[in-house]
Short mmCIF file of C-alpha atoms in Angstrom, two decimals:
data_model
loop_
_atom_site.label_atom_id
_atom_site.label_comp_id
_atom_site.label_asym_id
_atom_site.label_seq_id
_atom_site.Cartn_x
_atom_site.Cartn_y
_atom_site.Cartn_z
CA MET S 12 -149.15 -9.68 10.53
CA ALA S 13 -145.49 -10.08 9.64
CA GLU S 14 -144.67 -12.45 6.81
CA GLU S 15 -143.19 -15.68 8.07
CA LEU S 16 -140.98 -17.38 5.52
CA LYS S 17 -138.87 -20.45 6.29
CA LEU S 18 -136.71 -22.49 3.95
CA TYR S 19 -135.69 -26.02 4.90
CA GLY S 20 -132.66 -27.05 2.88
CA THR S 21 -129.14 -28.42 2.97
CA TRP S 22 -125.89 -26.57 2.22
CA VAL S 23 -125.02 -28.92 -0.61
CA SER S 24 -128.42 -29.53 -2.23
CA PRO S 25 -128.63 -27.85 -5.65
CA PHE S 26 -132.41 -27.95 -5.29
CA SER S 27 -132.59 -25.96 -2.06
CA ARG S 28 -129.84 -23.60 -3.32
CA ARG S 29 -132.10 -22.81 -6.32
CA VAL S 30 -134.79 -21.58 -3.99
CA GLU S 31 -132.26 -19.53 -2.02
CA LEU S 32 -131.12 -17.92 -5.26
CA ALA S 33 -134.67 -16.98 -6.24
CA LEU S 34 -135.38 -15.50 -2.80
CA LYS S 35 -132.13 -13.50 -2.86
CA LEU S 36 -132.77 -12.26 -6.42
CA LYS S 37 -136.06 -10.84 -5.22
CA GLY S 38 -134.60 -9.54 -1.95
CA ILE S 39 -137.05 -11.54 0.14
CA PRO S 40 -136.04 -12.09 3.78
CA TYR S 41 -136.37 -15.65 5.05
CA GLU S 42 -135.27 -17.94 7.85
CA TYR S 43 -133.02 -20.77 6.71
CA ILE S 44 -133.10 -24.11 8.49
CA GLU S 45 -130.35 -26.64 7.73
CA GLU S 46 -131.66 -30.20 7.58
CA ASP S 47 -129.66 -33.32 8.29
CA LEU S 48 -131.05 -35.78 5.77
CA HIS S 49 -129.78 -38.76 7.75
CA ASN S 50 -131.81 -37.50 10.69
CA LYS S 51 -134.84 -35.71 9.25
CA SER S 52 -136.55 -33.22 11.51
CA PRO S 53 -140.20 -33.77 12.52
CA ASP S 54 -140.96 -30.46 10.78
CA LEU S 55 -139.63 -31.74 7.45
CA ILE S 56 -141.72 -34.90 7.68
CA LYS S 57 -144.76 -32.84 8.72
CA TYR S 58 -144.40 -30.37 5.85
CA ASN S 59 -143.39 -32.87 3.15
CA PRO S 60 -144.92 -36.21 4.08
CA ILE S 61 -145.05 -37.51 0.50
CA HIS S 62 -141.40 -37.07 -0.51
CA GLN S 63 -139.69 -36.10 2.80
CA LYS S 64 -137.08 -34.12 0.89
CA VAL S 65 -135.62 -30.66 0.81
CA PRO S 66 -136.28 -27.96 -0.19
CA VAL S 67 -139.48 -27.05 1.61
CA LEU S 68 -140.65 -23.45 1.68
CA VAL S 69 -143.07 -22.64 4.49
CA HIS S 70 -144.92 -19.36 3.95
CA ASN S 71 -147.06 -18.24 6.88
CA GLY S 72 -147.29 -21.85 8.03
CA LYS S 73 -148.21 -23.27 4.61
CA PRO S 74 -145.69 -25.61 2.95
CA ILE S 75 -144.72 -25.65 -0.71
CA VAL S 76 -142.48 -28.47 -1.97
CA GLU S 77 -140.61 -29.46 -5.16
CA SER S 78 -138.06 -26.86 -6.22
CA LEU S 79 -139.64 -26.04 -9.60
CA VAL S 80 -143.06 -25.58 -7.98
CA ILE S 81 -141.48 -23.40 -5.28
CA LEU S 82 -139.74 -21.21 -7.88
CA GLU S 83 -143.06 -20.54 -9.63
CA TYR S 84 -144.79 -19.88 -6.29
CA ILE S 85 -142.11 -17.33 -5.36
CA ASP S 86 -142.46 -15.64 -8.75
CA GLU S 87 -146.25 -15.39 -8.44
CA THR S 88 -146.21 -14.17 -4.85
CA TRP S 89 -143.39 -11.60 -5.05
CA LYS S 90 -143.72 -9.91 -8.43
CA ASN S 91 -140.53 -7.79 -8.42
CA ASN S 92 -137.55 -8.97 -10.54
CA PRO S 93 -139.60 -11.61 -12.41
CA ILE S 94 -137.97 -15.01 -12.89
CA LEU S 95 -140.35 -16.37 -15.53
CA PRO S 96 -141.22 -14.43 -18.71
CA GLN S 97 -144.62 -12.71 -18.93
CA ASP S 98 -145.52 -14.04 -22.38
CA PRO S 99 -147.31 -17.46 -22.23
CA TYR S 100 -145.26 -18.92 -25.09
CA GLN S 101 -141.94 -17.87 -23.54
CA ARG S 102 -143.15 -19.28 -20.21
CA ALA S 103 -143.95 -22.60 -21.86
CA LEU S 104 -140.44 -22.65 -23.37
CA ALA S 105 -138.83 -21.89 -19.99
CA ARG S 106 -140.82 -24.71 -18.37
CA PHE S 107 -139.86 -27.04 -21.23
CA TRP S 108 -136.11 -26.45 -20.77
CA ALA S 109 -136.34 -26.73 -16.97
CA LYS S 110 -138.08 -30.09 -17.44
CA PHE S 111 -135.43 -31.14 -19.98
CA ILE S 112 -132.69 -30.44 -17.43
CA GLU S 113 -134.55 -32.22 -14.60
CA GLU S 114 -135.81 -35.25 -16.49
CA LYS S 115 -133.12 -35.87 -19.12
CA ILE S 116 -129.83 -34.28 -18.09
CA LEU S 117 -129.83 -34.92 -14.34
CA PRO S 118 -130.66 -38.65 -14.44
CA LEU S 119 -128.00 -39.17 -17.11
CA ALA S 120 -125.45 -37.21 -15.07
CA MET S 121 -126.13 -39.53 -12.14
CA LYS S 122 -125.56 -42.47 -14.47
CA VAL S 123 -122.18 -41.02 -15.49
CA THR S 124 -121.14 -40.91 -11.84
CA ASN S 125 -122.53 -44.33 -10.93
CA SER S 126 -121.85 -46.43 -14.01
CA GLU S 127 -119.07 -48.98 -14.46
CA GLU S 128 -116.02 -48.09 -16.59
CA LYS S 129 -117.25 -49.98 -19.67
CA GLU S 130 -120.67 -48.32 -19.64
CA LYS S 131 -119.29 -44.88 -18.72
CA GLU S 132 -118.05 -44.06 -22.22
CA LYS S 133 -121.43 -44.71 -23.81
CA VAL S 134 -123.24 -42.66 -21.18
CA VAL S 135 -120.75 -39.78 -21.57
CA VAL S 136 -121.44 -39.67 -25.32
CA GLU S 137 -125.17 -39.46 -24.59
CA MET S 138 -124.47 -36.62 -22.15
CA PHE S 139 -122.54 -34.73 -24.82
CA GLN S 140 -125.57 -34.95 -27.12
CA LEU S 141 -127.93 -33.60 -24.46
CA MET S 142 -125.56 -30.77 -23.51
CA LYS S 143 -125.27 -29.79 -27.16
CA VAL S 144 -129.06 -29.49 -27.35
CA LEU S 145 -129.14 -27.36 -24.20
CA GLU S 146 -126.29 -25.18 -25.44
CA GLY S 147 -128.26 -24.52 -28.62
CA GLU S 148 -130.97 -22.90 -26.54
CA LEU S 149 -128.57 -20.14 -25.43
CA ASN S 150 -128.42 -19.08 -29.07
CA GLY S 151 -126.43 -15.85 -28.76
CA LYS S 152 -128.01 -14.79 -25.44
CA ASP S 153 -125.97 -14.04 -22.33
CA PHE S 154 -128.29 -16.16 -20.22
CA PHE S 155 -131.20 -18.54 -20.86
CA GLY S 156 -133.37 -15.76 -19.47
CA GLY S 157 -131.94 -13.24 -21.97
CA GLU S 158 -129.97 -10.27 -20.64
CA SER S 159 -130.37 -11.30 -17.04
CA ILE S 160 -130.76 -14.64 -15.30
CA GLY S 161 -134.17 -16.27 -15.22
CA TYR S 162 -135.95 -19.49 -14.38
CA VAL S 163 -133.88 -21.76 -16.63
CA ASP S 164 -130.57 -20.24 -15.45
CA ILE S 165 -131.60 -20.83 -11.83
CA VAL S 166 -132.55 -24.45 -12.59
CA ALA S 167 -129.33 -24.92 -14.60
CA THR S 168 -127.00 -23.77 -11.78
CA ILE S 169 -126.74 -27.47 -11.00
CA ILE S 170 -124.89 -27.86 -14.31
CA ALA S 171 -122.74 -24.74 -13.81
CA VAL S 172 -121.62 -25.66 -10.30
CA TRP S 173 -122.50 -29.15 -9.10
CA PHE S 174 -121.56 -30.94 -12.32
CA GLN S 175 -118.15 -29.23 -12.34
CA VAL S 176 -117.35 -30.46 -8.85
CA THR S 177 -118.45 -34.05 -9.53
CA GLN S 178 -116.54 -34.08 -12.81
CA GLU S 179 -113.39 -32.94 -11.05
CA VAL S 180 -113.73 -35.70 -8.47
CA ILE S 181 -114.49 -38.57 -10.90
CA GLY S 182 -112.10 -37.28 -13.56
CA VAL S 183 -114.68 -37.09 -16.37
CA LYS S 184 -114.93 -33.76 -18.16
CA ILE S 185 -118.34 -33.08 -19.66
CA VAL S 186 -118.52 -29.30 -20.00
CA SER S 187 -115.13 -28.30 -21.41
CA GLU S 188 -114.36 -25.01 -23.14
CA GLU S 189 -113.41 -26.80 -26.40
CA LYS S 190 -116.53 -28.92 -26.63
CA PHE S 191 -119.08 -26.40 -25.33
CA PRO S 192 -117.67 -22.86 -25.72
CA VAL S 193 -121.07 -21.16 -25.44
CA LEU S 194 -122.11 -23.09 -22.35
CA PHE S 195 -118.67 -22.51 -20.82
CA LYS S 196 -119.04 -18.75 -21.28
CA TRP S 197 -122.51 -18.88 -19.72
CA ILE S 198 -121.08 -20.70 -16.68
CA GLU S 199 -118.39 -18.01 -16.24
CA LYS S 200 -120.95 -15.18 -16.50
CA LEU S 201 -123.32 -16.91 -14.11
CA LYS S 202 -120.66 -17.59 -11.48
CA SER S 203 -119.50 -13.97 -11.59
CA ILE S 204 -122.87 -12.68 -10.37
CA ASP S 205 -122.66 -11.76 -6.66
CA VAL S 206 -125.99 -13.19 -5.62
CA VAL S 207 -125.17 -16.48 -7.39
CA LYS S 208 -121.82 -16.65 -5.57
CA GLU S 209 -123.73 -16.45 -2.28
CA CYS S 210 -125.69 -19.56 -3.25
CA ILE S 211 -122.79 -21.83 -4.18
CA PRO S 212 -121.54 -24.38 -1.61
CA PRO S 213 -117.96 -23.70 -0.43
CA ARG S 214 -115.80 -25.49 -3.00
CA ASP S 215 -113.43 -27.46 -0.77
CA LYS S 216 -116.20 -28.64 1.50
CA HIS S 217 -118.19 -29.62 -1.60
CA ILE S 218 -115.34 -31.63 -3.13
CA THR S 219 -114.77 -33.46 0.17
CA TYR S 220 -118.47 -34.24 0.39
CA VAL S 221 -118.66 -35.66 -3.15
CA LYS S 222 -115.51 -37.73 -2.64
CA ALA S 223 -116.97 -39.21 0.53
CA ARG S 224 -120.27 -40.03 -1.16
CA ILE S 225 -118.63 -41.74 -4.11
CA GLU S 226 -116.40 -43.78 -1.82
CA ALA S 227 -119.39 -44.82 0.27
CA ALA S 228 -121.26 -45.88 -2.87
CA LEU S 229 -118.25 -47.91 -4.07
CA LEU S 230 -117.97 -49.65 -0.73
CA LYS S 231 -121.66 -50.52 -0.86
CA SER S 232 -121.43 -52.07 -4.31
CA ALA S 233 -118.04 -53.74 -3.84
CA PRO S 234 -118.06 -57.56 -3.87
CA ASN S 235 -117.25 -59.13 -0.51
CA MET B 12 -172.30 9.87 -50.62
CA SER B 13 -173.35 10.64 -54.16
CA GLY B 14 -175.04 13.82 -55.37
CA ASN B 15 -178.34 11.92 -55.71
CA ASP B 16 -178.05 10.67 -52.14
CA THR B 17 -177.49 14.20 -50.90
CA THR B 18 -180.54 15.50 -52.80
CA THR B 19 -182.77 12.70 -51.50
CA LEU B 20 -181.50 13.23 -48.00
CA ARG B 21 -182.19 16.98 -48.09
CA TRP B 22 -185.72 16.32 -49.32
CA LEU B 23 -186.24 13.88 -46.43
CA LEU B 24 -184.81 16.26 -43.87
CA LYS B 25 -187.04 19.07 -45.20
CA LYS B 26 -190.07 16.80 -44.82
CA MET B 27 -188.98 16.17 -41.21
CA ARG B 28 -188.99 19.95 -40.77
CA ILE B 29 -185.31 20.05 -39.93
CA ARG B 30 -183.87 23.57 -40.27
CA ASN B 31 -181.51 24.33 -43.17
CA ASP B 32 -178.41 24.95 -41.11
CA GLU B 33 -179.01 21.75 -39.16
CA GLN B 34 -179.52 19.89 -42.41
CA VAL B 35 -176.09 21.03 -43.53
CA ASN B 36 -174.48 19.83 -40.28
CA LEU B 37 -176.16 16.49 -40.57
CA ILE B 38 -175.08 16.02 -44.16
CA ILE B 39 -171.47 16.94 -43.35
CA PHE B 40 -171.50 14.42 -40.51
CA LEU B 41 -172.92 11.67 -42.71
CA GLN B 42 -170.37 12.39 -45.42
CA LEU B 43 -167.51 12.18 -42.94
CA TYR B 44 -168.94 8.96 -41.52
CA SER B 45 -169.21 7.26 -44.86
CA LEU B 46 -165.67 8.37 -45.74
CA PHE B 47 -163.85 7.40 -42.55
CA LEU B 48 -165.84 5.48 -39.97
CA GLN B 49 -167.96 3.16 -42.05
CA PRO B 50 -164.97 1.40 -43.68
CA LEU B 51 -163.58 0.62 -40.20
CA THR B 52 -166.63 -1.47 -39.34
CA PHE B 53 -165.18 -4.07 -41.71
CA PHE B 54 -162.60 -4.90 -39.02
CA PHE B 55 -165.40 -6.01 -36.71
CA SER B 56 -167.13 -8.10 -39.33
CA SER B 57 -167.04 -11.89 -39.16
CA GLU B 58 -165.27 -12.09 -42.54
CA PHE B 59 -162.28 -10.21 -41.22
CA LEU B 60 -162.27 -11.82 -37.75
CA GLU B 61 -162.26 -15.30 -39.26
CA THR B 62 -159.05 -14.54 -41.11
CA MET B 63 -157.51 -13.42 -37.80
CA GLU B 64 -158.59 -16.55 -35.92
CA ASP B 65 -155.95 -18.60 -34.18
CA GLU B 66 -154.52 -21.55 -36.02
CA VAL B 67 -154.38 -24.40 -33.53
CA ILE B 68 -153.10 -27.85 -34.47
CA LEU B 69 -152.71 -30.83 -32.15
CA LEU B 70 -150.33 -33.66 -32.99
CA ASP B 71 -151.50 -36.67 -31.03
CA PHE B 72 -151.98 -40.44 -30.84
CA TRP B 73 -155.47 -41.64 -29.99
CA PRO B 74 -154.73 -43.90 -26.95
CA SER B 75 -152.30 -41.45 -25.34
CA MET B 76 -153.40 -40.29 -21.89
CA PHE B 77 -151.06 -37.32 -22.37
CA GLY B 78 -152.65 -36.21 -25.63
CA SER B 79 -156.09 -36.59 -24.05
CA ARG B 80 -155.16 -34.05 -21.39
CA VAL B 81 -154.64 -31.45 -24.10
CA ARG B 82 -157.88 -32.37 -25.88
CA ILE B 83 -159.87 -32.02 -22.66
CA ALA B 84 -158.25 -28.64 -21.90
CA LEU B 85 -159.02 -27.35 -25.42
CA ALA B 86 -162.62 -28.60 -25.11
CA GLU B 87 -163.06 -26.93 -21.73
CA LYS B 88 -161.97 -23.64 -23.31
CA GLY B 89 -164.05 -24.13 -26.47
CA VAL B 90 -160.98 -23.76 -28.70
CA LYS B 91 -161.30 -24.97 -32.29
CA TYR B 92 -158.34 -26.96 -33.51
CA GLU B 93 -157.16 -29.34 -36.18
CA TYR B 94 -156.37 -32.85 -34.95
CA LYS B 95 -153.54 -34.77 -36.61
CA GLU B 96 -153.07 -38.42 -35.74
CA GLU B 97 -149.49 -39.71 -35.60
CA ASP B 98 -148.90 -43.31 -36.67
CA LEU B 99 -146.93 -44.34 -33.58
CA VAL B 100 -147.86 -48.03 -33.81
CA ASN B 101 -145.75 -48.27 -36.95
CA ASN B 102 -143.34 -45.63 -35.58
CA LYS B 103 -143.98 -43.45 -38.60
CA LYS B 104 -143.54 -39.98 -37.13
CA SER B 105 -144.63 -37.17 -39.44
CA ASP B 106 -142.22 -34.51 -40.71
CA LEU B 107 -144.30 -31.95 -38.84
CA LEU B 108 -143.81 -33.78 -35.54
CA LEU B 109 -140.05 -34.10 -36.07
CA GLN B 110 -139.90 -30.43 -36.97
CA MET B 111 -142.08 -29.23 -34.10
CA ASN B 112 -140.57 -31.44 -31.39
CA PRO B 113 -137.00 -32.17 -32.49
CA VAL B 114 -135.80 -32.67 -28.90
CA HIS B 115 -138.15 -35.47 -27.82
CA LYS B 116 -140.02 -36.39 -31.01
CA THR B 117 -143.08 -37.25 -28.88
CA ILE B 118 -146.73 -36.33 -28.82
CA PRO B 119 -148.66 -34.37 -27.80
CA VAL B 120 -147.49 -31.19 -29.50
CA LEU B 121 -149.71 -28.14 -29.72
CA VAL B 122 -148.89 -25.86 -32.64
CA HIS B 123 -150.38 -22.41 -32.04
CA ASN B 124 -150.02 -20.01 -34.97
CA GLY B 125 -146.97 -21.97 -36.10
CA LYS B 126 -145.27 -22.12 -32.70
CA PRO B 127 -144.91 -25.51 -30.97
CA ILE B 128 -145.54 -26.20 -27.31
CA CYS B 129 -144.49 -29.64 -26.00
CA GLU B 130 -145.04 -31.73 -22.85
CA SER B 131 -148.70 -32.25 -21.90
CA SER B 132 -148.69 -30.56 -18.47
CA ILE B 133 -146.86 -27.56 -19.93
CA ILE B 134 -149.35 -27.42 -22.83
CA VAL B 135 -152.35 -27.46 -20.44
CA GLN B 136 -150.86 -24.57 -18.46
CA TYR B 137 -150.22 -22.70 -21.72
CA ILE B 138 -153.83 -23.23 -22.81
CA ASP B 139 -155.02 -21.90 -19.45
CA GLU B 140 -152.83 -18.80 -19.76
CA VAL B 141 -153.72 -17.97 -23.37
CA TRP B 142 -157.47 -18.64 -23.31
CA LYS B 143 -157.89 -17.14 -19.90
CA ASP B 144 -161.40 -15.73 -20.27
CA LYS B 145 -163.20 -19.06 -20.04
CA ALA B 146 -163.19 -22.04 -17.66
CA PRO B 147 -160.03 -21.41 -15.57
CA LEU B 148 -158.14 -24.69 -15.14
CA LEU B 149 -155.79 -23.50 -12.41
CA PRO B 150 -156.81 -21.60 -9.27
CA SER B 151 -155.91 -17.91 -9.06
CA ASP B 152 -154.38 -18.07 -5.58
CA PRO B 153 -150.60 -18.77 -5.74
CA TYR B 154 -150.67 -21.31 -2.88
CA GLN B 155 -153.54 -23.27 -4.44
CA ARG B 156 -151.73 -23.12 -7.79
CA ALA B 157 -148.60 -24.54 -6.15
CA GLN B 158 -150.65 -27.40 -4.69
CA ALA B 159 -152.14 -28.17 -8.10
CA LYS B 160 -148.71 -28.13 -9.76
CA PHE B 161 -147.31 -30.37 -7.02
CA TRP B 162 -149.99 -33.02 -7.58
CA VAL B 163 -149.65 -32.90 -11.36
CA ASP B 164 -145.89 -33.35 -10.88
CA TYR B 165 -146.65 -36.33 -8.58
CA ILE B 166 -148.99 -37.87 -11.16
CA ASP B 167 -146.44 -37.30 -13.93
CA LYS B 168 -143.63 -38.92 -11.96
CA LYS B 169 -145.49 -41.79 -10.33
CA VAL B 170 -148.48 -43.11 -12.28
CA ASN B 171 -147.26 -44.04 -15.73
CA SER B 172 -144.50 -46.51 -14.97
CA PRO B 173 -146.38 -48.86 -12.62
CA GLY B 174 -149.55 -48.47 -14.69
CA ARG B 175 -147.67 -49.62 -17.74
CA LYS B 176 -146.21 -52.57 -15.86
CA THR B 177 -149.67 -53.90 -15.04
CA TRP B 178 -150.44 -54.52 -18.72
CA CYS B 179 -147.07 -54.63 -20.40
CA THR B 180 -145.13 -57.07 -18.23
CA LYS B 181 -145.48 -60.51 -16.67
CA GLY B 182 -144.79 -62.35 -13.44
CA GLU B 183 -142.98 -60.60 -10.60
CA GLU B 184 -142.53 -57.32 -12.46
CA GLN B 185 -146.26 -57.18 -13.16
CA GLU B 186 -147.13 -57.95 -9.53
CA ALA B 187 -144.78 -55.26 -8.26
CA GLY B 188 -146.21 -52.77 -10.77
CA LYS B 189 -149.76 -53.53 -9.72
CA LYS B 190 -148.94 -53.10 -6.01
CA GLU B 191 -147.20 -49.79 -6.63
CA PHE B 192 -150.02 -48.56 -8.86
CA VAL B 193 -152.67 -49.28 -6.23
CA GLU B 194 -150.60 -47.54 -3.54
CA ILE B 195 -150.27 -44.42 -5.67
CA MET B 196 -154.00 -44.40 -6.45
CA LYS B 197 -154.68 -44.68 -2.71
CA THR B 198 -152.42 -41.67 -2.04
CA LEU B 199 -154.32 -39.70 -4.67
CA GLU B 200 -157.65 -40.82 -3.23
CA GLU B 201 -156.53 -39.60 0.18
CA GLN B 202 -155.58 -36.25 -1.32
CA LEU B 203 -159.00 -35.97 -2.96
CA GLY B 204 -160.68 -36.48 0.39
CA GLU B 205 -164.30 -35.37 0.43
CA LYS B 206 -163.90 -32.79 -2.35
CA PRO B 207 -165.87 -33.35 -5.59
CA TYR B 208 -162.74 -32.59 -7.62
CA PHE B 209 -159.02 -32.30 -6.83
CA GLY B 210 -159.39 -28.60 -7.53
CA GLY B 211 -162.21 -28.30 -4.98
CA GLU B 212 -165.62 -27.36 -6.32
CA THR B 213 -164.54 -27.16 -9.95
CA PHE B 214 -162.85 -29.48 -12.43
CA GLY B 215 -159.29 -28.33 -12.99
CA PHE B 216 -155.64 -29.01 -13.78
CA VAL B 217 -155.12 -32.01 -11.48
CA ASP B 218 -158.42 -33.61 -12.50
CA ILE B 219 -157.54 -33.23 -16.19
CA CYS B 220 -154.08 -34.77 -15.72
CA LEU B 221 -155.42 -37.82 -13.85
CA ILE B 222 -158.80 -38.52 -15.52
CA THR B 223 -157.13 -39.41 -18.80
CA TYR B 224 -155.95 -42.65 -17.15
CA TYR B 225 -159.60 -43.63 -16.50
CA CYS B 226 -160.08 -45.31 -19.88
CA TRP B 227 -156.91 -47.34 -19.15
CA PHE B 228 -158.12 -48.67 -15.77
CA TYR B 229 -160.11 -51.44 -17.48
CA SER B 230 -156.94 -52.75 -19.19
CA TYR B 231 -154.82 -52.42 -16.04
CA GLU B 232 -157.45 -54.35 -14.07
CA LYS B 233 -157.97 -57.03 -16.70
CA PHE B 234 -154.28 -57.79 -17.21
CA GLY B 235 -153.23 -57.10 -13.62
CA LYS B 236 -156.18 -59.06 -12.22
CA PHE B 237 -157.42 -56.58 -9.65
CA SER B 238 -160.31 -54.19 -9.10
CA LEU B 239 -159.52 -50.54 -8.65
CA GLU B 240 -163.10 -49.87 -7.52
CA ALA B 241 -162.61 -52.31 -4.64
CA GLU B 242 -159.28 -50.70 -3.68
CA CYS B 243 -160.20 -47.04 -4.23
CA PRO B 244 -163.98 -46.61 -4.34
CA LYS B 245 -163.90 -42.84 -3.74
CA LEU B 246 -161.44 -42.36 -6.58
CA ILE B 247 -163.68 -44.28 -8.98
CA GLU B 248 -166.62 -42.15 -7.82
CA TRP B 249 -164.55 -39.07 -8.70
CA ALA B 250 -163.67 -40.56 -12.10
CA LYS B 251 -167.33 -41.26 -12.92
CA ARG B 252 -168.19 -37.70 -11.88
CA CYS B 253 -165.53 -36.29 -14.23
CA ALA B 254 -166.64 -38.62 -17.02
CA GLN B 255 -170.05 -36.95 -17.00
CA LYS B 256 -168.47 -33.74 -18.24
CA GLU B 257 -168.81 -33.28 -21.98
CA SER B 258 -165.14 -32.35 -22.44
CA VAL B 259 -164.18 -35.68 -20.83
CA PHE B 260 -166.64 -38.16 -22.34
CA LYS B 261 -166.21 -36.69 -25.81
CA THR B 262 -162.42 -36.96 -25.53
CA LEU B 263 -161.57 -40.22 -23.82
CA PRO B 264 -161.38 -43.23 -26.12
CA ASP B 265 -163.60 -46.20 -25.29
CA GLU B 266 -161.95 -48.43 -22.64
CA LYS B 267 -162.61 -51.55 -24.72
CA LYS B 268 -160.83 -49.97 -27.66
CA VAL B 269 -157.85 -49.25 -25.37
CA PHE B 270 -157.97 -52.87 -24.21
CA GLY B 271 -157.82 -54.02 -27.83
CA PHE B 272 -154.81 -51.77 -28.34
CA CYS B 273 -153.08 -53.36 -25.31
CA ILE B 274 -153.73 -56.85 -26.70
CA GLU B 275 -152.10 -55.84 -30.01
CA MET B 276 -149.15 -54.30 -28.23
CA ARG B 277 -148.62 -57.35 -25.99
CA LYS B 278 -148.51 -59.52 -29.13
CA MET B 279 -145.99 -57.13 -30.69
CA PHE B 280 -143.81 -57.26 -27.57
CA GLY B 281 -144.01 -61.05 -27.54
CA LEU B 282 -145.86 -61.23 -24.25
CA ASP B 283 -148.73 -63.29 -25.64
#
């Protein structure tokens, strides 16, 4: 029986792009289905009734959801070009840093985008502290995964790409070369990898999208 | 072997009517054994193995449902460890905790042969991967593993905040917390279905990550004024089933003790 692998995602979601990156790194063929999140397909709701979000990976009819869970599933099912380290302690560290990015950095980044001018400065300072901690983890390595990209690099592409675009639009610079030279270098190296380039949203389209979203959010919160 | 030993041995071998040339072979073998092989048996002795035993330390706080997860996992695997209580009521974090978890400064932290592992669900997975010969906590099939990780992620994201609101807030916020908490428990109950455990036939990762809330239900119900058994009878059945396991009942603190802790905390927060 031929393997049937489908990925439900959106062109601009850093979470579904992570899964694409992992699949491409392992050379796994898959069918990609673009979802319109304002008009969710019955399939998406069927496969992810709890969260109704992308990405959803459907392998031979069985759905796996939550990008970090999907990444580990992919790594355990297709063992070539491993994403996670083999050693249990190194694996625990990789999971720790992925969680740090998801649960500490991302929510704060959203706050930077959404907060009022007065609060923004305080939140930006907090962001700097978190980014410094993350940068420390690179510690002389080319990538978080060592000599080649791994689990944490894949999870952190949101910082390397999506953060840069949002920062450009809102005019707040978090990851600058002066403040975070090591992280900056990592971003350059990451973005120069061919397979990573294939998983980055087209820049102009991305900027337009972010601008539109921010404007829509401003309109929503504007006093009448 | 000493000269005396050799003489005695030859006498014995002669008595056993073993031929001279065979006696010589035997003696050479025994001499080689006592020179080379016999010393190596030390490395299989309990004295030596004890010095090579893992050093496992757990930094924890007795009411924490996150620390309890780690204790249950260690008990399931029969791992010996040293327990260190952190004085979090008075916010007096030990130097060891600050050193081992500088990023979050939270418990639980497992220190295995000097190396720290943080975040309870990550620690439980680590324990399962290191002590893999006994009581597997996660299934071996990748799809089943993904399901287990999904539900632990759900529990981690959804349960704590509304649960906390039921005992740590008042008025509208408390009501909203209670409603949300019951909804989430109902979702989990639905996921359990007719299975004895979330993992199927055996107690596993998801069960461990949820059961540690069981000793808190009494406090949630008392302060929130509701009955979880009335709302989710099958879930409470599951909880009682898990609580019969030695690793669970020996780990979870008494629910009345947790209730006392909540009363103290509410006073400290100025709620009562």
